[in-house]
Amino acid sequence: MVSTRPSTTDAATERRVPAPIRAAVVIALLFLFLVGVGLLESGINALGSDVQEELFSSVSNPMAGLFVGILATVLAQSSSVTTSTIVGLVGAGLLGIDDAVPMIMGANIGTTVTNTLASLGHLRRPAEFRLAFAAATVHDAFNLLAVSVLLPIELLTGVLSSAAEFLTELLVGGSGAEFDSPFKAAVKVPVGWVEELWGDVVGLEGTLLGVVLVVTGLAAIFLALTFVTKNMRQLIAARVERSINAMLGRGGGVPAILLGVIITVAVQSSSITTSIMIPLSAAGVVSLVNAYPVTLGANVGTTISALLASLATDRPEALTVALVHTLFNVAGILLFYPVPALRRLPIRIAEGLAEMAARRRSMVIGYVIVTFLVIPAIGVILLR
């Protein structure tokens, strides 16, 4: 069974770190995350327009953008890293909102692979595995259905981006405005230090300087989110499990969605929230019907990373894309969850996949590889 608790030795080590110190570390890591976004933006600007156009020309095709979002998230094992990077690219003026939206939706699909991989821990116990795989793939099914409906609607009408632009204008001004985030000035100081280190001290310049700044920024984003997640999990792990058990013991529904939002915002990782449900479901402690709304809340909660990333950018368009991410996940819930027949659809798909996987467990690896790697890779190659 997959356990969300650290080992006895690790737990003893973790208890020796006082909560106030761990909270201070989290704040410092969030600042590092914003610095990483700032470095990414500076690096993209330093690459030059020719390199930028060559690197990202394929995403002008919406389906290619969708597949890029899936692949990037699968490889990074974090939708937060992917969406934060996309926000940074928009903030640098490299990606337009229309090009970024399909990539954001692709990140929503790509992040579900973590749950599926977590369910493999039960592979040798068929009864447990069937329940675990269903709990994992209900997230896949919902996100695929939401994208299949909302992406065409967005491409035809632009309803999500229009709503996000309206909210952005209310918050910070229109597309011609300067986004005066209170965090931006603070972030520019360490970003300037890193630029001076690589440029003046090491002597890099031009495209090479841009590449190194991009790599440094991505590394900072990845490390910050990884350790924020680890520290937040240790701060609230026991409370998370108690909250889930108490809430789901009384049933699911809207309170379970809200619980999924709160937990995911707290731990800065939808994968942790949804992966907690895998062993609980495998053990029969939580039914698929009750686990399902927690994953929907996790979808909404994970958008906090993109919203935070937009604070380190100069352009209000970055906030618009982050808001599109939030609106997309909220719209998916409003579209599918209130209507019983539609609410049951992802559950039925997940139960069907779980039955097939339980009979032929070898198909699980094929499902992961084909769905999350082969199809997106072929799509990117053909649609360039």
mmCIF file of C-alpha atoms in Angstrom:
data_model
loop_
_atom_site.group_PDB
_atom_site.id
_atom_site.type_symbol
_atom_site.label_atom_id
_atom_site.label_comp_id
_atom_site.label_asym_id
_atom_site.label_seq_id
_atom_site.Cartn_x
_atom_site.Cartn_y
_atom_site.Cartn_z
ATOM 1 C CA MET A 1 0.000 0.000 0.000
ATOM 2 C CA VAL A 2 1.266 3.469 -0.832
ATOM 3 C CA SER A 3 1.777 5.496 2.320
ATOM 4 C CA THR A 4 1.705 9.269 2.581
ATOM 5 C CA ARG A 5 3.513 9.158 5.934
ATOM 6 C CA PRO A 6 7.308 9.386 6.270
ATOM 7 C CA SER A 7 9.251 6.495 7.760
ATOM 8 C CA THR A 8 9.807 6.363 11.541
ATOM 9 C CA THR A 9 13.353 7.671 11.186
ATOM 10 C CA ASP A 10 12.286 10.430 8.792
ATOM 11 C CA ALA A 11 9.363 11.355 11.011
ATOM 12 C CA ALA A 12 11.659 11.742 14.014
ATOM 13 C CA THR A 13 13.940 13.957 11.968
ATOM 14 C CA GLU A 14 11.027 16.036 10.720
ATOM 15 C CA ARG A 15 9.669 16.550 14.271
ATOM 16 C CA ARG A 16 12.985 18.104 15.322
ATOM 17 C CA VAL A 17 12.325 21.071 13.009
ATOM 18 C CA PRO A 18 10.046 23.566 14.807
ATOM 19 C CA ALA A 19 6.949 24.604 12.900
ATOM 20 C CA PRO A 20 7.826 28.365 12.875
ATOM 21 C CA ILE A 21 11.206 27.610 11.291
ATOM 22 C CA ARG A 22 9.589 25.352 8.693
ATOM 23 C CA ALA A 23 7.024 28.056 7.925
ATOM 24 C CA ALA A 24 9.843 30.594 7.454
ATOM 25 C CA VAL A 25 11.549 28.154 5.069
ATOM 26 C CA VAL A 26 8.318 27.897 3.073
ATOM 27 C CA ILE A 27 8.137 31.689 2.739
ATOM 28 C CA ALA A 28 11.775 31.798 1.581
ATOM 29 C CA LEU A 29 11.098 29.035 -0.952
ATOM 30 C CA LEU A 30 8.068 30.883 -2.317
ATOM 31 C CA PHE A 31 10.309 33.910 -2.826
ATOM 32 C CA LEU A 32 12.837 31.668 -4.618
ATOM 33 C CA PHE A 33 9.965 30.471 -6.806
ATOM 34 C CA LEU A 34 9.159 34.074 -7.797
ATOM 35 C CA VAL A 35 12.856 34.737 -8.476
ATOM 36 C CA GLY A 36 12.888 31.682 -10.743
ATOM 37 C CA VAL A 37 9.972 33.086 -12.742
ATOM 38 C CA GLY A 38 11.807 36.413 -13.007
ATOM 39 C CA LEU A 39 14.971 34.654 -14.241
ATOM 40 C CA LEU A 40 12.958 32.715 -16.778
ATOM 41 C CA GLU A 41 11.492 35.947 -18.112
ATOM 42 C CA SER A 42 14.932 37.629 -18.286
ATOM 43 C CA GLY A 43 16.464 34.602 -19.987
ATOM 44 C CA ILE A 44 13.742 34.468 -22.637
ATOM 45 C CA ASN A 45 14.269 38.156 -23.366
ATOM 46 C CA ALA A 46 18.025 37.579 -23.692
ATOM 47 C CA LEU A 47 17.584 34.771 -26.235
ATOM 48 C CA GLY A 48 16.560 37.153 -28.981
ATOM 49 C CA SER A 49 13.513 37.128 -31.229
ATOM 50 C CA ASP A 50 14.912 34.656 -33.799
ATOM 51 C CA VAL A 51 15.634 31.943 -31.228
ATOM 52 C CA GLN A 52 12.330 32.582 -29.489
ATOM 53 C CA GLU A 53 10.366 32.189 -32.726
ATOM 54 C CA GLU A 54 12.193 28.955 -33.625
ATOM 55 C CA LEU A 55 11.716 27.399 -30.191
ATOM 56 C CA PHE A 56 8.014 28.099 -29.852
ATOM 57 C CA SER A 57 6.702 28.280 -33.426
ATOM 58 C CA SER A 58 4.825 24.969 -33.051
ATOM 59 C CA VAL A 59 2.526 26.157 -30.291
ATOM 60 C CA SER A 60 0.642 28.443 -32.665
ATOM 61 C CA ASN A 61 -1.325 25.285 -33.487
ATOM 62 C CA PRO A 62 -3.762 24.756 -30.572
ATOM 63 C CA MET A 63 -3.493 20.963 -30.627
ATOM 64 C CA ALA A 64 0.302 21.153 -30.706
ATOM 65 C CA GLY A 65 0.134 23.486 -27.729
ATOM 66 C CA LEU A 66 -2.111 21.009 -25.916
ATOM 67 C CA PHE A 67 0.342 18.165 -26.535
ATOM 68 C CA VAL A 68 3.315 20.318 -25.493
ATOM 69 C CA GLY A 69 1.536 21.027 -22.205
ATOM 70 C CA ILE A 70 0.928 17.300 -21.630
ATOM 71 C CA LEU A 71 4.516 16.284 -22.416
ATOM 72 C CA ALA A 72 6.098 19.082 -20.386
ATOM 73 C CA THR A 73 4.017 18.182 -17.337
ATOM 74 C CA VAL A 74 4.669 14.447 -17.615
ATOM 75 C CA LEU A 75 8.416 15.056 -17.871
ATOM 76 C CA ALA A 76 8.473 17.587 -15.011
ATOM 77 C CA GLN A 77 5.990 15.518 -12.956
ATOM 78 C CA SER A 78 4.387 18.789 -11.899
ATOM 79 C CA SER A 79 1.668 20.856 -13.509
ATOM 80 C CA SER A 80 2.723 23.724 -11.245
ATOM 81 C CA VAL A 81 6.162 23.843 -12.887
ATOM 82 C CA THR A 82 4.600 23.749 -16.354
ATOM 83 C CA THR A 83 1.948 26.390 -15.733
ATOM 84 C CA SER A 84 4.395 28.658 -13.917
ATOM 85 C CA THR A 85 6.766 28.378 -16.886
ATOM 86 C CA ILE A 86 3.940 29.197 -19.303
ATOM 87 C CA VAL A 87 3.012 32.233 -17.218
ATOM 88 C CA GLY A 88 6.664 33.324 -17.318
ATOM 89 C CA LEU A 89 6.734 32.967 -21.110
ATOM 90 C CA VAL A 90 3.591 35.064 -21.418
ATOM 91 C CA GLY A 91 5.069 37.591 -19.014
ATOM 92 C CA ALA A 92 8.143 37.818 -21.244
ATOM 93 C CA GLY A 93 5.959 38.503 -24.282
ATOM 94 C CA LEU A 94 6.985 35.271 -26.001
ATOM 95 C CA LEU A 95 3.620 33.516 -25.841
ATOM 96 C CA GLY A 96 0.284 35.082 -26.570
ATOM 97 C CA ILE A 97 -2.766 34.274 -24.476
ATOM 98 C CA ASP A 98 -4.378 32.280 -27.296
ATOM 99 C CA ASP A 99 -1.258 30.108 -27.663
ATOM 100 C CA ALA A 100 -0.844 29.627 -23.916
ATOM 101 C CA VAL A 101 -4.405 28.489 -23.146
ATOM 102 C CA PRO A 102 -4.156 25.052 -24.873
ATOM 103 C CA MET A 103 -0.805 24.471 -23.146
ATOM 104 C CA ILE A 104 -2.416 25.206 -19.782
ATOM 105 C CA MET A 105 -5.166 22.685 -20.555
ATOM 106 C CA GLY A 106 -2.527 20.144 -21.592
ATOM 107 C CA ALA A 107 -0.833 20.580 -18.225
ATOM 108 C CA ASN A 108 -4.124 19.615 -16.573
ATOM 109 C CA ILE A 109 -4.090 16.327 -18.465
ATOM 110 C CA GLY A 110 -0.383 15.651 -17.937
ATOM 111 C CA THR A 111 -0.549 16.007 -14.166
ATOM 112 C CA THR A 112 -2.902 13.027 -13.850
ATOM 113 C CA VAL A 113 -0.102 10.585 -14.727
ATOM 114 C CA THR A 114 1.221 10.863 -11.150
ATOM 115 C CA ASN A 115 -1.937 9.267 -9.750
ATOM 116 C CA THR A 116 -1.769 6.424 -12.229
ATOM 117 C CA LEU A 117 1.853 5.733 -11.327
ATOM 118 C CA ALA A 118 0.938 5.824 -7.618
ATOM 119 C CA SER A 119 -1.690 3.130 -8.198
ATOM 120 C CA LEU A 120 1.015 0.740 -9.477
ATOM 121 C CA GLY A 121 2.062 0.160 -5.881
ATOM 122 C CA HIS A 122 -1.004 -2.083 -5.592
ATOM 123 C CA LEU A 123 -0.354 -3.986 -8.826
ATOM 124 C CA ARG A 124 0.313 -7.341 -7.141
ATOM 125 C CA ARG A 125 -2.960 -7.253 -5.189
ATOM 126 C CA PRO A 126 -5.729 -7.402 -7.824
ATOM 127 C CA ALA A 127 -8.652 -6.368 -5.613
ATOM 128 C CA GLU A 128 -6.774 -3.389 -4.205
ATOM 129 C CA PHE A 129 -5.359 -2.482 -7.607
ATOM 130 C CA ARG A 130 -8.794 -2.300 -9.227
ATOM 131 C CA LEU A 131 -9.949 0.217 -6.611
ATOM 132 C CA ALA A 132 -6.680 2.172 -6.715
ATOM 133 C CA PHE A 133 -6.614 2.349 -10.514
ATOM 134 C CA ALA A 134 -10.207 3.560 -10.621
ATOM 135 C CA ALA A 135 -9.400 6.295 -8.079
ATOM 136 C CA ALA A 136 -6.393 7.309 -10.207
ATOM 137 C CA THR A 137 -8.045 7.311 -13.623
ATOM 138 C CA VAL A 138 -11.175 9.176 -12.570
ATOM 139 C CA HIS A 139 -8.860 12.208 -12.561
ATOM 140 C CA ASP A 140 -7.660 11.315 -16.082
ATOM 141 C CA ALA A 141 -11.214 10.845 -17.321
ATOM 142 C CA PHE A 142 -12.517 14.103 -15.896
ATOM 143 C CA ASN A 143 -9.647 16.227 -17.216
ATOM 144 C CA LEU A 144 -9.814 14.632 -20.669
ATOM 145 C CA LEU A 145 -13.573 15.217 -20.823
ATOM 146 C CA ALA A 146 -13.218 18.812 -19.607
ATOM 147 C CA VAL A 147 -10.565 19.581 -22.231
ATOM 148 C CA SER A 148 -12.515 17.853 -25.023
ATOM 149 C CA VAL A 149 -15.512 20.093 -24.301
ATOM 150 C CA LEU A 150 -13.973 23.370 -23.151
ATOM 151 C CA LEU A 151 -11.040 23.637 -25.577
ATOM 152 C CA PRO A 152 -13.280 23.692 -28.693
ATOM 153 C CA ILE A 153 -15.613 26.162 -26.963
ATOM 154 C CA GLU A 154 -12.652 28.378 -26.065
ATOM 155 C CA LEU A 155 -11.244 28.214 -29.606
ATOM 156 C CA LEU A 156 -14.618 29.144 -31.095
ATOM 157 C CA THR A 157 -15.730 31.797 -28.627
ATOM 158 C CA GLY A 158 -12.749 32.791 -26.456
ATOM 159 C CA VAL A 159 -15.113 32.810 -23.475
ATOM 160 C CA LEU A 160 -12.516 31.796 -20.865
ATOM 161 C CA SER A 161 -9.833 34.213 -22.034
ATOM 162 C CA SER A 162 -12.390 37.020 -22.368
ATOM 163 C CA ALA A 163 -13.608 36.446 -18.813
ATOM 164 C CA ALA A 164 -10.000 36.310 -17.574
ATOM 165 C CA GLU A 165 -9.144 39.532 -19.414
ATOM 166 C CA PHE A 166 -12.147 41.226 -17.801
ATOM 167 C CA LEU A 167 -10.986 40.125 -14.353
ATOM 168 C CA THR A 168 -7.420 41.208 -15.118
ATOM 169 C CA GLU A 169 -8.578 44.661 -16.152
ATOM 170 C CA LEU A 170 -10.507 44.972 -12.902
ATOM 171 C CA LEU A 171 -7.463 43.922 -10.879
ATOM 172 C CA VAL A 172 -4.449 45.488 -12.602
ATOM 173 C CA GLY A 173 -5.534 47.262 -15.803
ATOM 174 C CA GLY A 174 -5.635 46.331 -19.479
ATOM 175 C CA SER A 175 -3.065 44.791 -21.822
ATOM 176 C CA GLY A 176 -1.220 48.066 -22.321
ATOM 177 C CA ALA A 177 -0.748 48.607 -18.611
ATOM 178 C CA GLU A 178 2.321 47.974 -16.484
ATOM 179 C CA PHE A 179 1.635 45.231 -13.945
ATOM 180 C CA ASP A 180 2.862 46.842 -10.721
ATOM 181 C CA SER A 181 2.976 43.811 -8.476
ATOM 182 C CA PRO A 182 4.343 44.611 -5.011
ATOM 183 C CA PHE A 183 6.520 41.499 -5.298
ATOM 184 C CA LYS A 184 8.086 42.468 -8.613
ATOM 185 C CA ALA A 185 10.526 45.075 -7.291
ATOM 186 C CA ALA A 186 11.759 42.717 -4.567
ATOM 187 C CA VAL A 187 12.252 39.915 -7.098
ATOM 188 C CA LYS A 188 14.235 42.113 -9.506
ATOM 189 C CA VAL A 189 17.075 42.567 -7.005
ATOM 190 C CA PRO A 190 18.154 38.883 -6.781
ATOM 191 C CA VAL A 191 17.386 38.435 -10.491
ATOM 192 C CA GLY A 192 19.830 41.272 -11.181
ATOM 193 C CA TRP A 193 22.437 39.589 -8.984
ATOM 194 C CA VAL A 194 22.166 36.344 -10.944
ATOM 195 C CA GLU A 195 22.325 38.203 -14.267
ATOM 196 C CA GLU A 196 25.494 39.968 -13.113
ATOM 197 C CA LEU A 197 26.984 36.666 -11.937
ATOM 198 C CA TRP A 198 26.506 34.932 -15.281
ATOM 199 C CA GLY A 199 27.081 38.016 -17.421
ATOM 200 C CA ASP A 200 29.784 40.133 -15.756
ATOM 201 C CA VAL A 201 31.587 37.567 -13.586
ATOM 202 C CA VAL A 202 31.427 34.448 -15.766
ATOM 203 C CA GLY A 203 31.398 36.462 -18.992
ATOM 204 C CA LEU A 204 28.387 34.944 -20.760
ATOM 205 C CA GLU A 205 26.462 37.019 -23.260
ATOM 206 C CA GLY A 206 23.824 36.856 -25.979
ATOM 207 C CA THR A 207 22.024 33.593 -26.606
ATOM 208 C CA LEU A 208 24.263 31.603 -24.253
ATOM 209 C CA LEU A 209 23.460 33.978 -21.393
ATOM 210 C CA GLY A 210 19.759 33.614 -22.207
ATOM 211 C CA VAL A 211 19.931 29.825 -22.161
ATOM 212 C CA VAL A 212 21.775 29.763 -18.821
ATOM 213 C CA LEU A 213 19.290 32.205 -17.263
ATOM 214 C CA VAL A 214 16.366 30.086 -18.511
ATOM 215 C CA VAL A 215 17.919 26.906 -17.093
ATOM 216 C CA THR A 216 18.686 28.662 -13.799
ATOM 217 C CA GLY A 217 15.123 29.978 -13.600
ATOM 218 C CA LEU A 218 13.586 26.582 -14.329
ATOM 219 C CA ALA A 219 15.845 24.946 -11.746
ATOM 220 C CA ALA A 220 14.811 27.532 -9.144
ATOM 221 C CA ILE A 221 11.116 27.006 -9.936
ATOM 222 C CA PHE A 222 11.407 23.212 -9.761
ATOM 223 C CA LEU A 223 13.458 23.149 -6.554
ATOM 224 C CA ALA A 224 11.302 25.763 -4.826
ATOM 225 C CA LEU A 225 8.055 23.956 -5.594
ATOM 226 C CA THR A 226 9.542 20.583 -4.635
ATOM 227 C CA PHE A 227 10.705 21.755 -1.229
ATOM 228 C CA VAL A 228 7.645 23.916 -0.581
ATOM 229 C CA THR A 229 5.551 20.819 -1.133
ATOM 230 C CA LYS A 230 7.769 18.722 1.159
ATOM 231 C CA ASN A 231 7.745 21.268 3.964
ATOM 232 C CA MET A 232 4.031 22.019 3.737
ATOM 233 C CA ARG A 233 3.271 18.310 3.775
ATOM 234 C CA GLN A 234 5.229 17.937 7.010
ATOM 235 C CA LEU A 235 3.546 20.980 8.537
ATOM 236 C CA ILE A 236 -0.005 19.793 7.926
ATOM 237 C CA ALA A 237 0.217 16.089 7.013
ATOM 238 C CA ALA A 238 -1.621 14.816 10.075
ATOM 239 C CA ARG A 239 -4.307 17.484 9.777
ATOM 240 C CA VAL A 240 -4.745 16.699 6.065
ATOM 241 C CA GLU A 241 -5.417 13.027 6.750
ATOM 242 C CA ARG A 242 -7.763 13.816 9.642
ATOM 243 C CA SER A 243 -9.667 16.348 7.522
ATOM 244 C CA ILE A 244 -10.039 13.932 4.617
ATOM 245 C CA ASN A 245 -11.187 11.083 6.840
ATOM 246 C CA ALA A 246 -13.653 13.293 8.730
ATOM 247 C CA MET A 247 -15.078 14.937 5.610
ATOM 248 C CA LEU A 248 -15.355 11.822 3.485
ATOM 249 C CA GLY A 249 -16.758 9.867 6.399
ATOM 250 C CA ARG A 250 -19.777 12.146 6.097
ATOM 251 C CA GLY A 251 -19.901 11.845 2.301
ATOM 252 C CA GLY A 252 -18.475 13.816 -0.595
ATOM 253 C CA GLY A 253 -20.104 16.524 -2.666
ATOM 254 C CA VAL A 254 -19.318 20.226 -2.573
ATOM 255 C CA PRO A 255 -17.628 20.106 0.881
ATOM 256 C CA ALA A 256 -15.198 17.491 -0.501
ATOM 257 C CA ILE A 257 -14.450 19.748 -3.496
ATOM 258 C CA LEU A 258 -13.708 22.638 -1.141
ATOM 259 C CA LEU A 259 -11.545 20.353 0.978
ATOM 260 C CA GLY A 260 -9.561 19.399 -2.131
ATOM 261 C CA VAL A 261 -9.051 23.099 -2.943
ATOM 262 C CA ILE A 262 -7.884 23.983 0.567
ATOM 263 C CA ILE A 263 -5.488 21.047 0.920
ATOM 264 C CA THR A 264 -3.946 21.633 -2.504
ATOM 265 C CA VAL A 265 -3.434 25.345 -1.890
ATOM 266 C CA ALA A 266 -1.826 24.470 1.439
ATOM 267 C CA VAL A 267 0.582 21.808 0.166
ATOM 268 C CA GLN A 268 1.145 23.463 -3.252
ATOM 269 C CA SER A 269 0.628 20.165 -5.066
ATOM 270 C CA SER A 270 -2.471 18.593 -6.574
ATOM 271 C CA SER A 271 -0.519 15.349 -6.938
ATOM 272 C CA ILE A 272 -0.185 14.999 -3.163
ATOM 273 C CA THR A 273 -3.902 15.629 -2.635
ATOM 274 C CA THR A 274 -5.016 13.178 -5.292
ATOM 275 C CA SER A 275 -2.355 10.577 -4.471
ATOM 276 C CA ILE A 276 -3.526 10.510 -0.844
ATOM 277 C CA MET A 277 -6.809 9.177 -2.194
ATOM 278 C CA ILE A 278 -5.143 6.180 -3.901
ATOM 279 C CA PRO A 279 -4.256 4.116 -0.779
ATOM 280 C CA LEU A 280 -7.467 5.205 0.954
ATOM 281 C CA SER A 281 -9.481 3.977 -2.033
ATOM 282 C CA ALA A 282 -7.429 0.790 -2.395
ATOM 283 C CA ALA A 283 -8.108 -0.072 1.242
ATOM 284 C CA GLY A 284 -11.834 0.518 0.755
ATOM 285 C CA VAL A 285 -11.790 3.367 3.288
ATOM 286 C CA VAL A 286 -13.039 5.876 0.712
ATOM 287 C CA SER A 287 -15.400 5.079 -2.162
ATOM 288 C CA LEU A 288 -14.700 6.281 -5.689
ATOM 289 C CA VAL A 289 -17.801 8.486 -5.535
ATOM 290 C CA ASN A 290 -16.392 10.301 -2.488
ATOM 291 C CA ALA A 291 -12.791 10.456 -3.722
ATOM 292 C CA TYR A 292 -13.831 11.965 -7.055
ATOM 293 C CA PRO A 293 -14.857 15.448 -5.804
ATOM 294 C CA VAL A 294 -11.593 15.801 -3.866
ATOM 295 C CA THR A 295 -9.705 15.478 -7.167
ATOM 296 C CA LEU A 296 -11.921 18.184 -8.677
ATOM 297 C CA GLY A 297 -11.038 20.513 -5.832
ATOM 298 C CA ALA A 298 -7.357 19.671 -6.320
ATOM 299 C CA ASN A 299 -7.653 20.834 -9.936
ATOM 300 C CA VAL A 300 -8.781 24.249 -8.748
ATOM 301 C CA GLY A 301 -6.318 24.458 -5.856
ATOM 302 C CA THR A 302 -3.282 23.784 -8.044
ATOM 303 C CA THR A 303 -3.934 26.965 -10.042
ATOM 304 C CA ILE A 304 -2.521 28.974 -7.124
ATOM 305 C CA SER A 305 1.002 28.321 -8.473
ATOM 306 C CA ALA A 306 0.301 30.073 -11.771
ATOM 307 C CA LEU A 307 -1.390 32.949 -9.946
ATOM 308 C CA LEU A 308 1.688 33.345 -7.721
ATOM 309 C CA ALA A 309 3.973 33.184 -10.759
ATOM 310 C CA SER A 310 2.095 36.063 -12.393
ATOM 311 C CA LEU A 311 3.152 38.291 -9.469
ATOM 312 C CA ALA A 312 6.763 38.210 -10.694
ATOM 313 C CA THR A 313 5.980 39.358 -14.257
ATOM 314 C CA ASP A 314 5.650 42.740 -15.941
ATOM 315 C CA ARG A 315 2.662 42.043 -18.168
ATOM 316 C CA PRO A 316 -0.978 41.780 -17.104
ATOM 317 C CA GLU A 317 -1.378 39.087 -19.770
ATOM 318 C CA ALA A 318 0.477 36.720 -17.435
ATOM 319 C CA LEU A 319 -2.232 37.179 -14.827
ATOM 320 C CA THR A 320 -4.844 36.640 -17.545
ATOM 321 C CA VAL A 321 -3.391 33.239 -18.432
ATOM 322 C CA ALA A 322 -3.206 32.267 -14.755
ATOM 323 C CA LEU A 323 -6.855 33.246 -14.349
ATOM 324 C CA VAL A 324 -7.774 31.204 -17.450
ATOM 325 C CA HIS A 325 -6.296 28.189 -15.663
ATOM 326 C CA THR A 326 -8.535 28.809 -12.654
ATOM 327 C CA LEU A 327 -11.634 29.550 -14.732
ATOM 328 C CA PHE A 328 -11.086 26.432 -16.852
ATOM 329 C CA ASN A 329 -11.044 24.159 -13.812
ATOM 330 C CA VAL A 330 -14.030 25.879 -12.195
ATOM 331 C CA ALA A 331 -15.941 25.704 -15.497
ATOM 332 C CA GLY A 332 -15.189 21.980 -15.773
ATOM 333 C CA ILE A 333 -16.712 21.369 -12.350
ATOM 334 C CA LEU A 334 -19.780 23.491 -13.150
ATOM 335 C CA LEU A 335 -20.215 21.690 -16.450
ATOM 336 C CA PHE A 336 -20.008 18.104 -15.208
ATOM 337 C CA TYR A 337 -20.657 17.917 -11.487
ATOM 338 C CA PRO A 338 -24.154 19.418 -10.938
ATOM 339 C CA VAL A 339 -25.873 17.100 -13.471
ATOM 340 C CA PRO A 340 -26.022 13.519 -12.102
ATOM 341 C CA ALA A 341 -25.655 11.838 -15.504
ATOM 342 C CA LEU A 342 -22.589 13.915 -16.383
ATOM 343 C CA ARG A 343 -21.208 13.602 -12.860
ATOM 344 C CA ARG A 344 -21.229 9.818 -13.192
ATOM 345 C CA LEU A 345 -19.517 9.808 -16.600
ATOM 346 C CA PRO A 346 -15.877 10.067 -15.392
ATOM 347 C CA ILE A 347 -16.651 7.498 -12.684
ATOM 348 C CA ARG A 348 -18.018 5.022 -15.236
ATOM 349 C CA ILE A 349 -15.013 5.526 -17.506
ATOM 350 C CA ALA A 350 -12.632 4.995 -14.573
ATOM 351 C CA GLU A 351 -14.488 1.878 -13.412
ATOM 352 C CA GLY A 352 -14.367 0.463 -16.941
ATOM 353 C CA LEU A 353 -10.630 1.108 -17.237
ATOM 354 C CA ALA A 354 -10.077 -0.417 -13.806
ATOM 355 C CA GLU A 355 -11.956 -3.604 -14.733
ATOM 356 C CA MET A 356 -9.842 -4.013 -17.876
ATOM 357 C CA ALA A 357 -6.632 -3.231 -15.984
ATOM 358 C CA ALA A 358 -7.472 -5.749 -13.248
ATOM 359 C CA ARG A 359 -7.961 -8.482 -15.869
ATOM 360 C CA ARG A 360 -4.856 -7.534 -17.865
ATOM 361 C CA ARG A 361 -2.499 -5.674 -15.600
ATOM 362 C CA SER A 362 0.145 -5.525 -18.334
ATOM 363 C CA MET A 363 -2.049 -3.021 -20.192
ATOM 364 C CA VAL A 364 -1.470 -0.408 -17.483
ATOM 365 C CA ILE A 365 2.073 0.367 -18.608
ATOM 366 C CA GLY A 366 0.857 0.589 -22.189
ATOM 367 C CA TYR A 367 -1.949 2.924 -21.125
ATOM 368 C CA VAL A 368 0.503 5.268 -19.402
ATOM 369 C CA ILE A 369 3.064 5.255 -22.209
ATOM 370 C CA VAL A 370 0.580 5.655 -25.066
ATOM 371 C CA THR A 371 -1.722 8.194 -23.397
ATOM 372 C CA PHE A 372 0.877 10.428 -21.792
ATOM 373 C CA LEU A 373 3.937 10.039 -24.029
ATOM 374 C CA VAL A 374 3.354 8.472 -27.452
ATOM 375 C CA ILE A 375 0.196 10.320 -28.525
ATOM 376 C CA PRO A 376 1.415 13.754 -27.347
ATOM 377 C CA ALA A 377 4.868 13.235 -28.915
ATOM 378 C CA ILE A 378 3.373 12.185 -32.257
ATOM 379 C CA GLY A 379 0.962 15.107 -32.071
ATOM 380 C CA VAL A 380 3.754 17.632 -31.531
ATOM 381 C CA ILE A 381 5.823 16.149 -34.397
ATOM 382 C CA LEU A 382 2.937 16.070 -36.891
ATOM 383 C CA LEU A 383 1.500 19.465 -35.997
ATOM 384 C CA ARG A 384 4.714 21.498 -36.044
#
